[in-house]
Structures are given as structure tokens and as C-alpha cells.
Tab-separated table of C-alpha atoms and ligand atoms in Angstrom:
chain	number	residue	atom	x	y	z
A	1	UNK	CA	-45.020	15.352	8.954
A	2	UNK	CA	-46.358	12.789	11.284
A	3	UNK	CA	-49.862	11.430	11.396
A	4	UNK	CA	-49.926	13.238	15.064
A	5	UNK	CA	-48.812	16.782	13.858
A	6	UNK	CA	-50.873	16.745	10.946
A	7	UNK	CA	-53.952	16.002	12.715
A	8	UNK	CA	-53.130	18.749	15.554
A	9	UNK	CA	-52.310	21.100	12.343
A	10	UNK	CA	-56.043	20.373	11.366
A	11	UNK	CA	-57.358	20.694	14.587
A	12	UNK	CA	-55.907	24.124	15.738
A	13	UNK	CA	-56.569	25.300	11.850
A	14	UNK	CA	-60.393	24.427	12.428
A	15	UNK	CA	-60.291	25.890	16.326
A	16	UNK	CA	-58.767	28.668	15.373
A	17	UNK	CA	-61.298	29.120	12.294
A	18	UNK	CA	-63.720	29.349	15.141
A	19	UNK	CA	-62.149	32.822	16.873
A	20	UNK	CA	-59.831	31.177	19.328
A	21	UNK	CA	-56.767	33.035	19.414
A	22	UNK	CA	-54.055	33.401	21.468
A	23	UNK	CA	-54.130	30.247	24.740
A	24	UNK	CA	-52.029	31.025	28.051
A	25	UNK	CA	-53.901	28.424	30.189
A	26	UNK	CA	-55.489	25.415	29.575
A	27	UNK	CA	-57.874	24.009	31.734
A	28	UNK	CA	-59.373	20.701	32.213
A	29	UNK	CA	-62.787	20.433	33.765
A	30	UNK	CA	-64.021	17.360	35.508
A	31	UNK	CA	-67.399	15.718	36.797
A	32	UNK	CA	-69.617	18.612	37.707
A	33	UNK	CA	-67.240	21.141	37.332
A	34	UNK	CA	-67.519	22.587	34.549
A	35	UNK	CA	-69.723	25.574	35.781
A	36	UNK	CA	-66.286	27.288	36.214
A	37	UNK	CA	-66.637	28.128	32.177
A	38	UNK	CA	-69.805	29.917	31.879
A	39	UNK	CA	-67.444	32.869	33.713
A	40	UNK	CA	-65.180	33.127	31.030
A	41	UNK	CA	-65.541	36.153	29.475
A	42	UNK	CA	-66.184	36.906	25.343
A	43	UNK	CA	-66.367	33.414	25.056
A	44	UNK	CA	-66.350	31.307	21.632
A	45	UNK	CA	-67.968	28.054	22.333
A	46	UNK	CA	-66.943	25.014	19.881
A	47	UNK	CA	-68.793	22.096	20.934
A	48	UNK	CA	-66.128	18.561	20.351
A	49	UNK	CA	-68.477	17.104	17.617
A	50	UNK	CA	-67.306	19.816	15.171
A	51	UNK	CA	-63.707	19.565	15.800
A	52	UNK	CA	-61.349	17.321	13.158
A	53	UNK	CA	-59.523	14.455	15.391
A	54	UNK	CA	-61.864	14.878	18.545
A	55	UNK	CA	-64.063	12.166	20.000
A	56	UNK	CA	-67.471	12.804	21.841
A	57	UNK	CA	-67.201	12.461	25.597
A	58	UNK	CA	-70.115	9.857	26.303
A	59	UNK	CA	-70.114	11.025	30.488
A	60	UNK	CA	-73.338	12.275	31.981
A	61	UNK	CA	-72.181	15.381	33.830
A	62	UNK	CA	-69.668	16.153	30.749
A	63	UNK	CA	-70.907	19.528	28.298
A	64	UNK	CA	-68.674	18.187	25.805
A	65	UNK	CA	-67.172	21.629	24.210
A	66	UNK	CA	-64.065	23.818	24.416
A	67	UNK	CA	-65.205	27.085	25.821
A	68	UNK	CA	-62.253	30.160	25.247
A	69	UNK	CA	-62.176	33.628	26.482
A	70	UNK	CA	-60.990	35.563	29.295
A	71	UNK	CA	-61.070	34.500	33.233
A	72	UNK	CA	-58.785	35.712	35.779
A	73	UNK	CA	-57.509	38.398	32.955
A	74	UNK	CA	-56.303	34.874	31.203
A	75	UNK	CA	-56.565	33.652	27.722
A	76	UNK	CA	-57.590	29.908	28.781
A	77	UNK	CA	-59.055	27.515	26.553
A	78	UNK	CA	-60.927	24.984	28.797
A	79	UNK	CA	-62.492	21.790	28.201
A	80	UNK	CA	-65.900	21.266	29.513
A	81	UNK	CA	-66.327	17.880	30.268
A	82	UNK	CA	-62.758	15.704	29.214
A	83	UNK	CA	-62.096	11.930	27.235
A	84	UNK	CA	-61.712	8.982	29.957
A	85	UNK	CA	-59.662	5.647	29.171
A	86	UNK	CA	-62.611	3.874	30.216
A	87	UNK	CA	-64.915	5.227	27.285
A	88	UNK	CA	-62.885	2.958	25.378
A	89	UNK	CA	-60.849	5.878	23.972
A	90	UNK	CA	-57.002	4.882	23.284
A	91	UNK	CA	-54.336	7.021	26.069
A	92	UNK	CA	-53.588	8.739	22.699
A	93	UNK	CA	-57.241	10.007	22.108
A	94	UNK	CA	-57.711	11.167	25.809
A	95	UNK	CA	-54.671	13.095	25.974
A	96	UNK	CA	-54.660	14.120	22.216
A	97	UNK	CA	-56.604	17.927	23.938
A	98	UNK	CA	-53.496	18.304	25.691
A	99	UNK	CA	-51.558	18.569	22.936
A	100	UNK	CA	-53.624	20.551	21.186
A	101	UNK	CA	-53.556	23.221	23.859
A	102	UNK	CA	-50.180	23.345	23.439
A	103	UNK	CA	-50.483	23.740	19.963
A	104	UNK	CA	-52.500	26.643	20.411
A	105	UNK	CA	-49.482	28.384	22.638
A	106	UNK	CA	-50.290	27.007	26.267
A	107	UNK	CA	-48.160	27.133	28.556
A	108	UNK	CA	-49.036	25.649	31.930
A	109	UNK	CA	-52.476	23.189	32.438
A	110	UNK	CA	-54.985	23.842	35.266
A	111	UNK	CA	-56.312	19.733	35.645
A	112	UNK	CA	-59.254	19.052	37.669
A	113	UNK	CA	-61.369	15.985	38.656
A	114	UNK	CA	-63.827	14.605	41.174
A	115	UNK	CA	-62.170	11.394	43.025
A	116	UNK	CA	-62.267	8.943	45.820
A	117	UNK	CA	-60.434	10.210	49.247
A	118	UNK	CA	-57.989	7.226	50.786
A	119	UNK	CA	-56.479	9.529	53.017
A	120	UNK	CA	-58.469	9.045	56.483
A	121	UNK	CA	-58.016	12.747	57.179
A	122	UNK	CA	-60.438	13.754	54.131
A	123	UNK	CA	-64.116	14.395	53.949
A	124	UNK	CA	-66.331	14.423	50.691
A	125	UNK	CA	-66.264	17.947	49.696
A	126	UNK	CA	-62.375	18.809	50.300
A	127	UNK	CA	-60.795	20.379	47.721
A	128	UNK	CA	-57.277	18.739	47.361
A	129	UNK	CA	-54.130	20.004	45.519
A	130	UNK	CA	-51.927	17.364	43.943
A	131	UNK	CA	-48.503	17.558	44.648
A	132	UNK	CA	-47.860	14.207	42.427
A	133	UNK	CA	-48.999	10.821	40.947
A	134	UNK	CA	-48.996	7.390	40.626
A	135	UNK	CA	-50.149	5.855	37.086
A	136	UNK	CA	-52.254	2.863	38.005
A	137	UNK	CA	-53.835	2.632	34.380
A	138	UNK	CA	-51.737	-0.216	33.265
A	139	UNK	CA	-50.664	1.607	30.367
A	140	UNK	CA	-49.211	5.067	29.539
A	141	UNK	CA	-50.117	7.521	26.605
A	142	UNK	CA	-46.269	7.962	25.547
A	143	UNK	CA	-46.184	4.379	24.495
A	144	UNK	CA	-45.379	4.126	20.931
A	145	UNK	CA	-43.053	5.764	18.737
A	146	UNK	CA	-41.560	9.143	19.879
A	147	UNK	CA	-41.438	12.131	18.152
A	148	UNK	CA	-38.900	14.409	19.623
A	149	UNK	CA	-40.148	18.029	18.373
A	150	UNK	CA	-43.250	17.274	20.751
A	151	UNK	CA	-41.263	16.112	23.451
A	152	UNK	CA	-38.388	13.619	25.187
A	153	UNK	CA	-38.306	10.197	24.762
A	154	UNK	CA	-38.299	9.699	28.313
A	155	UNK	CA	-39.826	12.406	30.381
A	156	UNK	CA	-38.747	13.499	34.138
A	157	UNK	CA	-41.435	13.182	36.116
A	158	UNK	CA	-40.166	14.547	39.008
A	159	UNK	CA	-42.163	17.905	39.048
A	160	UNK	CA	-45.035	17.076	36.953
A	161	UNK	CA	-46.923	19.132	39.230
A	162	UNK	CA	-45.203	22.842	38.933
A	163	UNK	CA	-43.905	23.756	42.661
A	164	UNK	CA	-44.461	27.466	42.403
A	165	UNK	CA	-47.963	27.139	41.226
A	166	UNK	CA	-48.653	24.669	43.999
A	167	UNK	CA	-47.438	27.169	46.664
A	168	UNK	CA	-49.634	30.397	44.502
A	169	UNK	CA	-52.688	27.777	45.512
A	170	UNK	CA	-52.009	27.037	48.759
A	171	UNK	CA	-51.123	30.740	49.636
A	172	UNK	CA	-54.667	31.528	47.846
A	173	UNK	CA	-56.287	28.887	50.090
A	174	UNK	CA	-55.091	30.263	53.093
A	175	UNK	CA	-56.360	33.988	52.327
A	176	UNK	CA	-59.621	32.525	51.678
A	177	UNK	CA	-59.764	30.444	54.710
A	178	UNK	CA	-60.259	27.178	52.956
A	179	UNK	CA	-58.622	24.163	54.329
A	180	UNK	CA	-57.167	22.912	51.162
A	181	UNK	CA	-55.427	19.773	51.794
A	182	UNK	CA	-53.087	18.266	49.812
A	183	UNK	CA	-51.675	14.492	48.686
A	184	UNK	CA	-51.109	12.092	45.887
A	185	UNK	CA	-53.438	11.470	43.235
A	186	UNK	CA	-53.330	7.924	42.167
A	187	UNK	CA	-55.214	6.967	38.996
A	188	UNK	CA	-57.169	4.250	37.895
A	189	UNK	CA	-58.529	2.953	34.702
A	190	UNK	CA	-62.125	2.363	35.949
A	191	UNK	CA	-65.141	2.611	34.777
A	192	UNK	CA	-65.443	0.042	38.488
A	193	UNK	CA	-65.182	1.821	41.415
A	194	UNK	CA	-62.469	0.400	42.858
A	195	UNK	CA	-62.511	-2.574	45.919
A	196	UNK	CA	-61.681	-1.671	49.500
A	197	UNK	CA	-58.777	-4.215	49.011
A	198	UNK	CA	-57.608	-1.734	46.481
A	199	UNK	CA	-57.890	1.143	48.087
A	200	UNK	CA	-56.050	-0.303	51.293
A	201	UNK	CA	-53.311	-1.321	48.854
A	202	UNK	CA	-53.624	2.530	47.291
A	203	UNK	CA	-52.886	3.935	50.880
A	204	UNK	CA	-50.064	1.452	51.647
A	205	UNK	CA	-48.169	2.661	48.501
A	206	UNK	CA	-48.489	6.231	49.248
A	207	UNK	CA	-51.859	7.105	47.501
A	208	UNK	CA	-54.164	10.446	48.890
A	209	UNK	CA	-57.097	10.122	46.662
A	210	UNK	CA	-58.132	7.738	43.668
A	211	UNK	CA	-59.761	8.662	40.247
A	212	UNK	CA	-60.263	7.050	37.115
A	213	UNK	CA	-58.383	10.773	35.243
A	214	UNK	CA	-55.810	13.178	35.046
A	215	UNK	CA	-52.578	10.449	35.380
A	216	UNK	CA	-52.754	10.285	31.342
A	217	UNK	CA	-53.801	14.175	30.846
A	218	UNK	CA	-50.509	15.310	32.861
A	219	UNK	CA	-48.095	13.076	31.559
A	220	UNK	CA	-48.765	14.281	27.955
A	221	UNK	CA	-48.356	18.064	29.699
A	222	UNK	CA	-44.683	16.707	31.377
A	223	UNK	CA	-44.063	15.369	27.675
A	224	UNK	CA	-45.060	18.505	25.982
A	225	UNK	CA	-43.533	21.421	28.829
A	226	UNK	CA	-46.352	22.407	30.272
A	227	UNK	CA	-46.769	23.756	33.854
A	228	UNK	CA	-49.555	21.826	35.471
A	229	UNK	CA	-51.642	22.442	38.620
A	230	UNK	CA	-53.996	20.262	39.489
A	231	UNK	CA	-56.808	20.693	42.024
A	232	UNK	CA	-59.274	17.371	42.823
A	233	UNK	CA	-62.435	17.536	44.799
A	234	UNK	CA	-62.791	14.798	47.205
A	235	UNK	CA	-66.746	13.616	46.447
A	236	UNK	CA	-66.801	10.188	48.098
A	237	UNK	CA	-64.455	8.265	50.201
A	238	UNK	CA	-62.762	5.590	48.584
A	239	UNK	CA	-64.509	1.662	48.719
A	240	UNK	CA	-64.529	0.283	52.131
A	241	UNK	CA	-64.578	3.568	53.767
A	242	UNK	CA	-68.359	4.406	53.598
A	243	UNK	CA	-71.073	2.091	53.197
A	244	UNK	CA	-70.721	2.478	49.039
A	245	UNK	CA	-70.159	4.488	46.211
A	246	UNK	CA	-72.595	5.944	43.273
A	247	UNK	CA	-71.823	8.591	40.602
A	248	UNK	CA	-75.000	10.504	42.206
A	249	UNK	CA	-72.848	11.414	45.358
A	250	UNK	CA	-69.962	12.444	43.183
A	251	UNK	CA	-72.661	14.541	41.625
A	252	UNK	CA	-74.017	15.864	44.312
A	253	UNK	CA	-70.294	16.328	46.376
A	254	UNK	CA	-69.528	18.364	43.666
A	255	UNK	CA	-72.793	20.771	43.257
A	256	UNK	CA	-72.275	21.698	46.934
A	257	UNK	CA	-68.623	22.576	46.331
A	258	UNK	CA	-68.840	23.808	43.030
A	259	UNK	CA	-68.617	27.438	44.325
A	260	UNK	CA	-65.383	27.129	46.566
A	261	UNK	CA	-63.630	24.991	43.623
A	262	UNK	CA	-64.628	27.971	41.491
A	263	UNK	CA	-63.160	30.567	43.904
A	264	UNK	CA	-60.237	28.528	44.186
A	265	UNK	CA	-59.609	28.082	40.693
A	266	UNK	CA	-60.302	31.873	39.515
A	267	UNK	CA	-57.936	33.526	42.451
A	268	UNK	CA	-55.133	30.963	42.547
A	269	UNK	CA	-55.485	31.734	38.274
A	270	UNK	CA	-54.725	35.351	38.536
A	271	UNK	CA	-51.837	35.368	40.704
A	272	UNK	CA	-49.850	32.531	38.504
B	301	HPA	N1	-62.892	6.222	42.852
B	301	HPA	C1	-62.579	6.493	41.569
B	301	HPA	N2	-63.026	7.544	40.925
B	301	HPA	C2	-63.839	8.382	41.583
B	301	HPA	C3	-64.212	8.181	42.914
B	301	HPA	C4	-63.710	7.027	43.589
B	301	HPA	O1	-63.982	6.760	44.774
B	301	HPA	N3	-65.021	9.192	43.260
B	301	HPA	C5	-65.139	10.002	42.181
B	301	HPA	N4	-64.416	9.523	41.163
């Protein structure tokens, strides 16, 4: 067995020691919004210091524990607070979750994150659906050697964002009459906010909204089969299109749109 699959065999041994059982969903929880899992129901908490193979997330805003249980009428296992790149955590260790999940029987990923809008028809508290990706990181977490029972050498990207689920969310935004818009999510490796130079260059090539997430966390879920949808919340517009940036806006974006993202999230969950 590799290194890899033994360490996910300890893992899932030791989460499922902990009453997790059977995982439909996962679900991925970024900066300030990971309210969403205090409504899962008969939940088993097990916080990331206790689990073999898993780092501590070192974010303010970040709980730091797998919460499991019931939303939506769901089995979802969802991080509360996720591994960044720019911790200093290898692509391998932030995306290593992912393939637990799947481990654990997932089969489709809800990803979330707070990011930077570039497109000029955004405002700081949208909630955005993205339809696709551009790795900016410099790097990617399949590097290295491949091992086929996880997944292809060389993945299609093509609909790393699952079609059907992104129409289930926009038909579920419409219902509610929320103006969920839509676009590319083009990520960064951070922990610097990025320049206004970058962010023009981010629009030129096609870019919706920037984030320092998510790019490595769904192409480990393209690698492994999993269905992804992905929602971000626009906190900020991106450098050079407001005076400047600070994680307390991002903060404070999302506390005022925590309870639509929630809404979102829940509804567009029971209908996939
Ligand atoms: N850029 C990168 N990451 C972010 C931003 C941003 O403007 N806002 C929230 N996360």
C-alpha cells in the first residue's frame, strides 16, 4: 500500500472510531462560513488536532473540526474552517480532506470560500456560483507520482464544476429571489492580497473573482470523481477597485451574508 492510502486508511479508521458513518456530501467551509454546521443535525464533532495525518488550520475565522450529521436530509461531513497553501502546508496536505471524504463514500463536494470580486458587475456581499477555474498557485496538488486506484494520471478538467448541480443552484436562487451571479474563480497562493496590476491581468484572462482557495481542493475532487459545486461570497472587491483590502471586511462581508449563503447552501443541498 502506498504511504497515501495507508495514511487515509488511518484516518477514516480513527473518524470513523468517532461515529461518522456513512458520507454523501462533503462540504468545505470557508472564512466566516462555517455557521452553516451548527445546523447539522445529530452531529459528531471531531476537532482536526485529534485526527492521524491532519494539520491544524492556523486562520482566525477557521473552527478547525469536521462536524457530521444530517442537513438537507444529507449525510455530509463538513469541514469547519479548511488548510490554505499559504499556511505553509504542502498542495498534498491541503487537499489530503478531500480525499479523505472520498474515502469515507462521498460522492460530490459542496466548496465554499470568501474572495475578491474582479468582475465590475459584483458588489461585496454577492454570492457567486463557479462555473470553472484557473490555477494561479504556481503549483498543482497532483504533482508527484500517480497512483491510479485514486485517480487518472491526467485528469479532464473540463467539468470540474458538475453542470447539473450548477443549474439545481441557480434554479434554487431564482425561487428565492437572490441574484446569484456567476463567473470564474481564479486562485491565488496568497497570504498578499493581490496588486491591482494583478487583478487587471486576472480580468484580462477571463477571471470573475480571486481567492487564495478552492483551485487545489477541486482538482483533488476532479482526480478522485467527485461532483463539485462551488458557491464563493464576494466580501471585497479585488485591489485597485476600492480604496484597500483587510481580512476585517472579509469578516464582516461575510457575517452580513452568512444567512443567504446558508439558505443557499441548505435548499440548493436537498434538491441535488
Ligand atoms: N483576494 C484574495 N483573497 C480574498 C479576497 C481578495 O480580494 N477577499 C477575500 N479573500
Amino acid at each position: 500500500m502506498t504511504e497515501l492510502k495507508l495514511a487515509i486508511k488511518e484516518t477514516t479508521e480513527f473518524i470513523k472510531s468517532q461515529g461518522v458513518g456513512e458520507v454523501t456530501f462533503g462540504l468545505i467551509l470557508g472564512s466566516g462560513l462555517g455557521e452553516l454546521a451548527e445546523e447539522i443535525e445529530d452531529k459528531v464533532v471531531v476537532p482536526y488536532n485529534e485526527i492521524p495525518h491532519f494539520p491544524v488550520s492556523t486562520v482566525v475565522g477557521h473552527a478547525g473540526q469536521l462536524v457530521y450529521g444530517t442537513l438537507s436530509g444529507k449525510k455530509v461531513l463538513a469541514m469547519q474552517g479548511r488548510f490554505h497553501f499559504y499556511e505553509g502546508h504542502s498542495m498534498q496536505t491541503v487537499t489530503y480532506p478531500v480525499r479523505v471524504m472520498k474515502a469515507l463514500g462521498a460522492h460530490s463536494l459542496i466548496v465554499t470560500n470568501a474572495c475578491g470580486g474582479v468582475n465590475e458587475n459584483f458588489e461585496p456581499g454577492d454570492l457567486m456560483l463557479i462555473t470553472d477555474q484557473i490555477n494561479f498557485t504556481g503549483t498543482n496538488p497532483l504533482i508527484g507520482p500517480n497512483d491510479e486506484e485514486l485517480g487518472p494520471r491526467f485528469p479532464d478538467m473540463s467539468n470540474a464544476y458538475t453542470p447539473a448541480y450548477q443549474e439545481v443552484a441557480k434554479k434554487v436562487g431564482q425561487k428565492s429571489g437572490l441574484h446569484l451571479k456567476e463567473g470564474v474563480y481564479m486562485g491565488f497562493s496568497g497570504p498578499t492580497y493581490e496588486t491591482p496590476a494583478e487583478i487587471r491581468m486576472a480580468r484580462t484572462i477571463g477571471a470573475d473573482a480571486v481567492g487564495m482557495s478552492t483551485v487545489p481542493e477541486v482538482i483533488v475532487a476532479a482526480h478522485s470523481g467527485l461532483k463539485v459545486l462551488g458557491i464563493s461570497c464576494i466580501t471585497n472587491l479585488a485591489a485597485g477597485m476600492q480604496a484597500n483590502l483587510n481580512h476585517e471586511e472579509v469578516v464582516a462581508t461575510t457575517e452580513r451574508v452568512k444567512g443567504e449563503f446558508k439558505d443557499l447552501v441548505k435548499k440548493t443541498l436537498a434538491e441535488l
